[in-house]
Amino acid sequence: AFENYKEIWLNYPLNEYSEIAWENLNKLAEDSSIEPFIPTANQVYNRGKIFFSIYHYYSALDEFNRILQEDYLNYLSLELHSKTLFKIGMCYFRLRDYNQAKYYLTLSYEKYPSGSVADDSLYYMGMALTSLNMNDDAISYYQKLLKLFPSSNFSDDALYRIGRIYSLRGDFINAASYFKRVSTDYPYGDKLPDVLWELGLIQYRSDDYSSAKITFSNYASSYKGTSLEEKGLLWQAKCYQKLGDNNKAAELYKKIIDLNSYSYYTFASREMLEEMNEEVQIKKINTLLNPENPRIAGIIPDIYAILEEDSYIEGSEINHIDKAIELLKLGFFDSASLETEAGSSEFEENPARTLEIATLFLKSNDYSNSINIIGKNLKQLKSGLNEPYTDYLYYLYYPYG
């Protein structure tokens, strides 16, 4: 009984029996020869992590602050002390209290500059400072991260964020130099599409169309089958127009239309071709799949049934997508978005689930996330779905949003 109560309290802090388990642990210690249960600092830390992972930041703060009390503080390792301070800082960061976040993230780094979360602390300090409009200080922390931890997972993001600060200031020379470093130093990092776009736009606005068309070409070829390919092709075509090569521009606009994505870029390309007196036809889709059609639930009932259910979670297996659906129904859109990110692999196994999530975002008037989840999974969706789902997919994409 003692071990079961302990497991409930440690591993299931949100369970309705968690507090009862804690009371029973104390009763067992009082009524028998069993030693009182005193959780270790690591156990309290892990309990705090559970609260943090499910967005209960105030409850997480209670646990992490408990570790910093005298009972634990005198025996904490540098590593755990630093990680606890970091987690407190991140709780405040998620709660958008950036002054408190900065304070605890600084303490975390200073406590153990070579610890496992040292680079994390420097990165999020930069983000907190940016949110406080202390951009010069933010740059200094990003640069410190790059100098001390060049192999950090945050290094490419740090370069990108420095570039963004300079770009927003209008210092395009410095901005371009940092964006170029991302593409050369971290060519496989997840910030590559962002920096190629930023760099191409700087070159375009600086009338350097020859360089811009190469950058946008690299952008498009790096992301075939996604909305980023279309974006790159369209801006590459605009560069050719600026350079006077309308034939090449028309060829690229037609290529975008032939991708049959029915995105913003499809219709923008048609407009550009019409201005060039080029005729082009876009294949019509089934207009009954418009989400505003009051009878749509009868056409794709498996997608719309989710709107009628009180709870989608059944059985004991709960994955990220199940959580996202529940969070959406409760109105926690940001948290639902995080869960859909974490559950991206689940979409590959069942593409129709992407349509369910996008529909829930749409019906919640969160058009941005509805569009984004389609855009991020477009390649798998187009290859994994058939009629009538593909036409519905197009309606969920840019034209409707």
Short mmCIF file of C-alpha atoms in Angstrom, two decimals:
data_model
loop_
_atom_site.label_atom_id
_atom_site.label_comp_id
_atom_site.label_asym_id
_atom_site.label_seq_id
_atom_site.Cartn_x
_atom_site.Cartn_y
_atom_site.Cartn_z
CA ALA A 1 0.00 0.00 0.00
CA PHE A 2 2.84 2.37 0.91
CA GLU A 3 4.55 1.85 -2.48
CA ASN A 4 1.29 2.27 -4.39
CA TYR A 5 0.44 5.52 -2.61
CA LYS A 6 3.96 6.77 -3.24
CA GLU A 7 3.75 5.98 -6.96
CA ILE A 8 0.41 7.79 -7.28
CA TRP A 9 1.74 10.92 -5.57
CA LEU A 10 5.02 10.96 -7.51
CA ASN A 11 3.87 10.02 -11.00
CA TYR A 12 0.24 11.11 -11.21
CA PRO A 13 0.08 14.53 -9.52
CA LEU A 14 -3.11 15.56 -11.34
CA ASN A 15 -4.96 12.38 -10.46
CA GLU A 16 -7.90 12.90 -8.12
CA TYR A 17 -6.30 10.43 -5.70
CA SER A 18 -2.93 12.19 -5.55
CA GLU A 19 -3.63 14.27 -2.44
CA ILE A 20 -5.46 11.35 -0.80
CA ALA A 21 -2.38 9.22 -1.45
CA TRP A 22 -0.21 11.83 0.30
CA GLU A 23 -2.53 11.86 3.32
CA ASN A 24 -2.51 8.07 3.47
CA LEU A 25 1.29 7.98 3.29
CA ASN A 26 1.42 10.16 6.39
CA LYS A 27 -1.21 8.06 8.17
CA LEU A 28 0.70 4.86 7.46
CA ALA A 29 3.84 6.39 8.94
CA GLU A 30 1.93 7.45 12.06
CA ASP A 31 0.07 4.17 12.57
CA SER A 32 2.88 1.69 11.88
CA SER A 33 6.59 1.20 12.01
CA ILE A 34 7.04 2.43 8.43
CA GLU A 35 9.45 5.32 8.03
CA PRO A 36 7.78 8.61 6.99
CA PHE A 37 7.93 9.24 3.26
CA ILE A 38 10.24 12.16 2.52
CA PRO A 39 10.60 12.62 -1.24
CA THR A 40 14.09 13.28 -2.54
CA ALA A 41 14.91 16.48 -4.37
CA ASN A 42 15.03 14.54 -7.63
CA GLN A 43 11.57 13.13 -7.00
CA VAL A 44 10.15 16.58 -6.30
CA TYR A 45 11.90 17.90 -9.42
CA ASN A 46 10.38 15.16 -11.58
CA ARG A 47 6.95 15.88 -10.12
CA GLY A 48 7.43 19.53 -11.07
CA LYS A 49 8.41 18.47 -14.59
CA ILE A 50 5.12 16.60 -14.92
CA PHE A 51 3.16 19.73 -14.00
CA PHE A 52 5.30 21.78 -16.41
CA SER A 53 4.70 19.35 -19.29
CA ILE A 54 0.93 19.74 -18.96
CA TYR A 55 1.05 23.54 -18.67
CA HIS A 56 0.26 23.75 -14.94
CA TYR A 57 3.00 26.30 -14.40
CA TYR A 58 1.90 27.57 -10.98
CA SER A 59 1.77 24.02 -9.62
CA ALA A 60 5.17 23.37 -11.18
CA LEU A 61 6.52 26.49 -9.46
CA ASP A 62 5.30 25.17 -6.11
CA GLU A 63 7.30 21.97 -6.61
CA PHE A 64 10.47 23.63 -7.89
CA ASN A 65 10.44 26.26 -5.14
CA ARG A 66 10.09 23.48 -2.59
CA ILE A 67 13.50 22.18 -3.70
CA LEU A 68 15.08 25.54 -2.88
CA GLN A 69 14.01 25.36 0.75
CA GLU A 70 16.57 24.56 3.48
CA ASP A 71 15.60 20.89 3.78
CA TYR A 72 16.93 20.26 0.28
CA LEU A 73 19.09 23.27 -0.56
CA ASN A 74 22.13 22.29 1.51
CA TYR A 75 22.40 18.92 -0.24
CA LEU A 76 21.63 19.86 -3.84
CA SER A 77 24.12 19.03 -6.55
CA LEU A 78 25.16 21.91 -8.80
CA GLU A 79 23.44 20.20 -11.71
CA LEU A 80 20.06 19.78 -10.01
CA HIS A 81 20.25 23.26 -8.47
CA SER A 82 20.89 24.78 -11.89
CA LYS A 83 18.13 22.72 -13.55
CA THR A 84 15.64 23.71 -10.85
CA LEU A 85 16.41 27.41 -11.29
CA PHE A 86 16.11 26.96 -15.05
CA LYS A 87 12.69 25.34 -14.75
CA ILE A 88 11.49 28.14 -12.48
CA GLY A 89 12.70 30.63 -15.07
CA MET A 90 10.89 28.73 -17.81
CA CYS A 91 7.66 28.68 -15.81
CA TYR A 92 7.80 32.47 -15.61
CA PHE A 93 8.77 32.64 -19.29
CA ARG A 94 5.69 30.62 -20.26
CA LEU A 95 3.61 32.86 -18.00
CA ARG A 96 5.11 35.88 -19.83
CA ASP A 97 6.64 37.33 -16.68
CA TYR A 98 9.89 38.07 -18.47
CA ASN A 99 11.57 39.99 -15.65
CA GLN A 100 11.23 37.03 -13.30
CA ALA A 101 12.21 34.66 -16.11
CA LYS A 102 15.39 36.66 -16.75
CA TYR A 103 16.23 36.66 -13.05
CA TYR A 104 15.99 32.90 -12.58
CA LEU A 105 17.58 32.01 -15.91
CA THR A 106 20.55 34.19 -14.96
CA LEU A 107 20.79 32.42 -11.59
CA SER A 108 20.66 29.05 -13.36
CA TYR A 109 23.53 29.90 -15.68
CA GLU A 110 25.66 31.46 -12.93
CA LYS A 111 25.09 28.46 -10.66
CA TYR A 112 26.60 26.01 -13.15
CA PRO A 113 28.04 27.60 -16.34
CA SER A 114 29.09 24.19 -17.69
CA GLY A 115 25.90 22.36 -16.71
CA SER A 116 23.44 20.60 -19.00
CA VAL A 117 21.08 23.60 -19.21
CA ALA A 118 23.69 26.36 -19.48
CA ASP A 119 23.12 26.88 -23.20
CA ASP A 120 19.35 26.66 -22.69
CA SER A 121 19.59 29.39 -20.05
CA LEU A 122 21.58 31.72 -22.30
CA TYR A 123 19.16 31.22 -25.19
CA TYR A 124 16.00 31.87 -23.19
CA MET A 125 17.64 34.83 -21.46
CA GLY A 126 18.06 36.30 -24.94
CA MET A 127 14.41 35.65 -25.71
CA ALA A 128 13.25 37.15 -22.41
CA LEU A 129 15.38 40.25 -23.00
CA THR A 130 13.96 40.62 -26.51
CA SER A 131 10.46 40.49 -25.04
CA LEU A 132 11.53 43.27 -22.65
CA ASN A 133 12.80 45.35 -25.63
CA MET A 134 16.38 45.05 -24.33
CA ASN A 135 17.69 44.00 -27.72
CA ASP A 136 21.37 44.89 -27.26
CA ASP A 137 21.50 42.77 -24.12
CA ALA A 138 19.69 39.98 -25.97
CA ILE A 139 22.32 40.06 -28.72
CA SER A 140 25.12 39.80 -26.15
CA TYR A 141 23.58 36.64 -24.64
CA TYR A 142 23.01 35.07 -28.05
CA GLN A 143 26.64 35.82 -28.96
CA LYS A 144 27.80 34.33 -25.66
CA LEU A 145 25.84 31.18 -26.47
CA LEU A 146 27.47 30.96 -29.91
CA LYS A 147 30.94 31.45 -28.47
CA LEU A 148 30.66 28.97 -25.60
CA PHE A 149 28.31 26.39 -27.12
CA PRO A 150 28.72 26.41 -30.93
CA SER A 151 27.26 22.88 -31.15
CA SER A 152 24.16 23.71 -29.11
CA ASN A 153 20.76 22.93 -30.60
CA PHE A 154 20.00 26.62 -30.07
CA SER A 155 22.99 28.00 -32.01
CA ASP A 156 21.28 28.34 -35.39
CA ASP A 157 18.25 29.91 -33.72
CA ALA A 158 20.51 32.37 -31.87
CA LEU A 159 22.09 33.49 -35.16
CA TYR A 160 18.65 33.86 -36.71
CA ARG A 161 17.34 35.94 -33.81
CA ILE A 162 20.34 38.27 -33.94
CA GLY A 163 19.70 38.70 -37.65
CA ARG A 164 16.04 39.46 -36.99
CA ILE A 165 16.93 42.15 -34.43
CA TYR A 166 19.22 43.86 -36.94
CA SER A 167 16.65 43.46 -39.72
CA LEU A 168 13.91 45.11 -37.66
CA ARG A 169 16.32 47.98 -36.96
CA GLY A 170 16.87 48.43 -40.68
CA ASP A 171 20.52 47.33 -40.43
CA PHE A 172 20.30 44.95 -43.38
CA ILE A 173 24.05 44.50 -43.81
CA ASN A 174 24.48 43.02 -40.34
CA ALA A 175 21.19 41.14 -40.66
CA ALA A 176 22.28 39.49 -43.92
CA SER A 177 25.65 38.48 -42.47
CA TYR A 178 23.98 36.60 -39.60
CA PHE A 179 21.39 34.98 -41.86
CA LYS A 180 24.18 33.78 -44.17
CA ARG A 181 25.99 32.23 -41.20
CA VAL A 182 22.96 30.09 -40.43
CA SER A 183 22.89 28.65 -43.96
CA THR A 184 26.66 28.03 -44.01
CA ASP A 185 27.31 26.93 -40.41
CA TYR A 186 24.05 25.03 -39.81
CA PRO A 187 22.78 23.95 -43.27
CA TYR A 188 20.60 21.20 -41.79
CA GLY A 189 19.14 23.24 -38.93
CA ASP A 190 15.43 23.93 -38.60
CA LYS A 191 15.93 27.70 -39.04
CA LEU A 192 17.17 27.33 -42.62
CA PRO A 193 13.82 28.15 -44.29
CA ASP A 194 13.45 31.26 -42.14
CA VAL A 195 16.91 32.60 -42.91
CA LEU A 196 16.70 31.88 -46.64
CA TRP A 197 13.43 33.81 -46.73
CA GLU A 198 14.81 36.73 -44.70
CA LEU A 199 17.99 36.85 -46.78
CA GLY A 200 16.11 36.68 -50.08
CA LEU A 201 13.78 39.47 -49.00
CA ILE A 202 16.69 41.70 -47.97
CA GLN A 203 18.35 41.12 -51.36
CA TYR A 204 15.08 41.78 -53.19
CA ARG A 205 14.41 45.01 -51.30
CA SER A 206 18.00 46.09 -51.96
CA ASP A 207 17.36 45.65 -55.72
CA ASP A 208 19.90 42.81 -55.84
CA TYR A 209 17.56 40.66 -57.92
CA SER A 210 20.30 38.39 -59.30
CA SER A 211 21.29 37.28 -55.78
CA ALA A 212 17.68 37.15 -54.61
CA LYS A 213 16.58 34.79 -57.39
CA ILE A 214 19.35 32.36 -56.43
CA THR A 215 18.37 32.52 -52.75
CA PHE A 216 14.68 31.97 -53.56
CA SER A 217 15.61 29.13 -55.92
CA ASN A 218 17.53 27.41 -53.10
CA TYR A 219 14.57 28.07 -50.82
CA ALA A 220 12.14 26.41 -53.25
CA SER A 221 14.33 23.42 -54.13
CA SER A 222 15.03 22.69 -50.46
CA TYR A 223 11.34 22.31 -49.63
CA LYS A 224 9.71 20.49 -52.52
CA GLY A 225 6.15 19.39 -51.86
CA THR A 226 5.49 22.05 -49.22
CA SER A 227 4.03 25.55 -49.24
CA LEU A 228 7.59 26.86 -48.92
CA GLU A 229 8.36 25.55 -52.41
CA GLU A 230 5.53 27.64 -53.87
CA LYS A 231 6.59 30.69 -51.88
CA GLY A 232 10.15 30.39 -53.19
CA LEU A 233 9.01 29.86 -56.78
CA LEU A 234 6.73 32.91 -56.71
CA TRP A 235 9.44 35.22 -55.40
CA GLN A 236 11.96 33.73 -57.80
CA ALA A 237 9.52 34.57 -60.61
CA LYS A 238 9.15 38.14 -59.31
CA CYS A 239 12.95 38.48 -59.46
CA TYR A 240 12.99 37.34 -63.10
CA GLN A 241 10.32 39.93 -63.88
CA LYS A 242 12.46 42.63 -62.28
CA LEU A 243 15.38 41.41 -64.41
CA GLY A 244 13.22 41.64 -67.56
CA ASP A 245 12.98 37.88 -68.21
CA ASN A 246 9.19 37.54 -68.42
CA ASN A 247 9.34 34.18 -70.19
CA LYS A 248 11.20 32.57 -67.28
CA ALA A 249 8.86 34.27 -64.82
CA ALA A 250 5.78 32.93 -66.67
CA GLU A 251 7.29 29.44 -66.67
CA LEU A 252 7.66 29.56 -62.87
CA TYR A 253 4.14 30.91 -62.31
CA LYS A 254 2.73 28.06 -64.43
CA LYS A 255 4.80 25.59 -62.43
CA ILE A 256 3.16 26.84 -59.23
CA ILE A 257 -0.33 26.39 -60.72
CA ASP A 258 0.57 22.87 -61.91
CA LEU A 259 1.32 21.91 -58.30
CA ASN A 260 -2.49 21.95 -57.75
CA SER A 261 -2.32 23.09 -54.14
CA TYR A 262 -5.06 25.74 -54.43
CA SER A 263 -3.00 27.88 -52.09
CA TYR A 264 -2.58 31.64 -52.03
CA TYR A 265 0.36 31.18 -54.41
CA THR A 266 -1.83 29.35 -56.95
CA PHE A 267 -4.19 32.29 -57.31
CA ALA A 268 -1.46 34.92 -57.03
CA SER A 269 0.33 33.19 -59.92
CA ARG A 270 -2.84 33.28 -62.03
CA GLU A 271 -3.16 37.01 -61.41
CA MET A 272 0.46 37.61 -62.40
CA LEU A 273 0.02 35.57 -65.59
CA GLU A 274 -3.17 37.45 -66.50
CA GLU A 275 -1.24 40.72 -66.15
CA MET A 276 1.29 39.23 -68.60
CA ASN A 277 -1.59 38.33 -71.00
CA GLU A 278 -0.99 34.62 -70.45
CA GLU A 279 -4.05 32.37 -70.33
CA VAL A 280 -4.20 29.77 -67.58
CA GLN A 281 -6.88 27.47 -66.16
CA ILE A 282 -7.16 26.23 -62.59
CA LYS A 283 -9.01 22.94 -62.17
CA LYS A 284 -12.28 23.41 -60.28
CA ILE A 285 -12.90 21.56 -57.03
CA ASN A 286 -16.07 20.32 -55.36
CA THR A 287 -17.62 23.40 -53.76
CA LEU A 288 -19.79 21.25 -51.49
CA LEU A 289 -16.63 20.67 -49.45
CA ASN A 290 -16.63 24.30 -48.35
CA PRO A 291 -16.61 24.28 -44.51
CA GLU A 292 -19.42 26.85 -44.61
CA ASN A 293 -21.73 24.37 -46.34
CA PRO A 294 -24.33 23.48 -43.63
CA ARG A 295 -24.57 19.94 -45.05
CA ILE A 296 -20.86 19.21 -45.02
CA ALA A 297 -21.11 16.88 -42.00
CA GLY A 298 -23.12 14.50 -44.18
CA ILE A 299 -20.39 14.42 -46.84
CA ILE A 300 -17.43 13.77 -44.53
CA PRO A 301 -19.13 12.57 -41.32
CA ASP A 302 -15.98 10.97 -39.90
CA ILE A 303 -14.26 14.38 -39.79
CA TYR A 304 -17.19 16.37 -38.41
CA ALA A 305 -18.33 13.81 -35.85
CA ILE A 306 -15.52 15.03 -33.62
CA LEU A 307 -17.35 18.35 -33.14
CA GLU A 308 -20.34 16.60 -31.60
CA GLU A 309 -18.50 14.44 -29.07
CA ASP A 310 -18.11 15.60 -25.48
CA SER A 311 -14.81 13.76 -25.15
CA TYR A 312 -12.71 12.15 -27.82
CA ILE A 313 -10.44 10.19 -25.50
CA GLU A 314 -11.38 6.56 -25.08
CA GLY A 315 -9.51 3.75 -23.34
CA SER A 316 -6.16 4.03 -21.66
CA GLU A 317 -4.00 4.98 -24.64
CA ILE A 318 -3.83 8.77 -24.85
CA ASN A 319 -1.51 10.34 -27.44
CA HIS A 320 -0.58 13.90 -28.33
CA ILE A 321 -3.40 14.29 -30.85
CA ASP A 322 -6.00 13.12 -28.33
CA LYS A 323 -4.64 15.74 -25.92
CA ALA A 324 -4.74 18.42 -28.62
CA ILE A 325 -8.40 17.69 -29.34
CA GLU A 326 -9.34 17.90 -25.66
CA LEU A 327 -7.38 21.14 -25.22
CA LEU A 328 -9.07 22.67 -28.25
CA LYS A 329 -12.50 21.84 -26.90
CA LEU A 330 -11.52 23.54 -23.65
CA GLY A 331 -10.36 26.63 -25.55
CA PHE A 332 -6.61 26.25 -24.82
CA PHE A 333 -5.47 26.98 -28.37
CA ASP A 334 -1.76 27.64 -27.69
CA SER A 335 -1.41 24.44 -25.67
CA ALA A 336 -3.30 22.50 -28.35
CA SER A 337 -0.89 23.85 -30.95
CA LEU A 338 2.08 22.60 -28.90
CA GLU A 339 0.51 19.14 -28.67
CA THR A 340 -0.03 18.98 -32.44
CA GLU A 341 3.65 19.82 -32.91
CA ALA A 342 4.64 17.02 -30.53
CA GLY A 343 2.32 14.58 -32.28
CA SER A 344 3.46 15.21 -35.86
CA SER A 345 4.55 11.58 -36.31
CA GLU A 346 0.99 10.46 -35.55
CA PHE A 347 -0.28 12.39 -38.57
CA GLU A 348 1.92 10.31 -40.86
CA GLU A 349 0.16 7.16 -39.70
CA ASN A 350 -3.34 8.62 -40.10
CA PRO A 351 -3.51 11.74 -42.32
CA ALA A 352 -7.26 12.19 -41.72
CA ARG A 353 -6.48 13.16 -38.11
CA THR A 354 -4.79 16.27 -39.45
CA LEU A 355 -8.10 17.31 -40.99
CA GLU A 356 -9.84 16.74 -37.65
CA ILE A 357 -7.43 19.04 -35.81
CA ALA A 358 -7.50 21.68 -38.57
CA THR A 359 -11.32 21.59 -38.49
CA LEU A 360 -11.37 22.14 -34.74
CA PHE A 361 -9.01 25.11 -35.07
CA LEU A 362 -11.17 26.47 -37.90
CA LYS A 363 -14.43 26.16 -35.97
CA SER A 364 -12.71 27.91 -33.05
CA ASN A 365 -11.95 30.84 -35.42
CA ASP A 366 -8.23 30.14 -35.03
CA TYR A 367 -7.55 30.39 -38.77
CA SER A 368 -3.80 30.76 -38.42
CA ASN A 369 -3.30 27.42 -36.68
CA SER A 370 -5.81 25.75 -38.99
CA ILE A 371 -3.77 26.85 -41.99
CA ASN A 372 -0.42 26.09 -40.37
CA ILE A 373 -1.21 22.50 -39.51
CA ILE A 374 -2.27 21.85 -43.11
CA GLY A 375 0.79 23.61 -44.49
CA LYS A 376 3.22 21.69 -42.30
CA ASN A 377 1.74 18.34 -43.32
CA LEU A 378 0.77 19.18 -46.90
CA LYS A 379 3.06 16.69 -48.63
CA GLN A 380 1.83 13.71 -46.58
CA LEU A 381 -1.78 14.84 -46.88
CA LYS A 382 -1.74 15.15 -50.66
CA SER A 383 -0.20 11.70 -51.03
CA GLY A 384 -2.20 10.02 -48.26
CA LEU A 385 -5.73 11.32 -48.92
CA ASN A 386 -8.23 10.81 -51.73
CA GLU A 387 -11.59 12.32 -52.68
CA PRO A 388 -13.57 13.87 -51.09
CA TYR A 389 -10.90 14.63 -48.49
CA THR A 390 -8.47 16.29 -50.91
CA ASP A 391 -10.98 18.95 -51.94
CA TYR A 392 -11.78 19.60 -48.28
CA LEU A 393 -8.03 19.85 -47.68
CA TYR A 394 -7.80 22.65 -50.24
CA TYR A 395 -10.63 24.55 -48.55
CA LEU A 396 -8.80 24.36 -45.24
CA TYR A 397 -5.71 25.80 -46.87
CA TYR A 398 -5.02 29.47 -47.72
CA PRO A 399 -8.05 30.48 -49.83
CA TYR A 400 -10.56 29.83 -47.05
CA GLY A 401 -8.39 31.07 -44.15
#
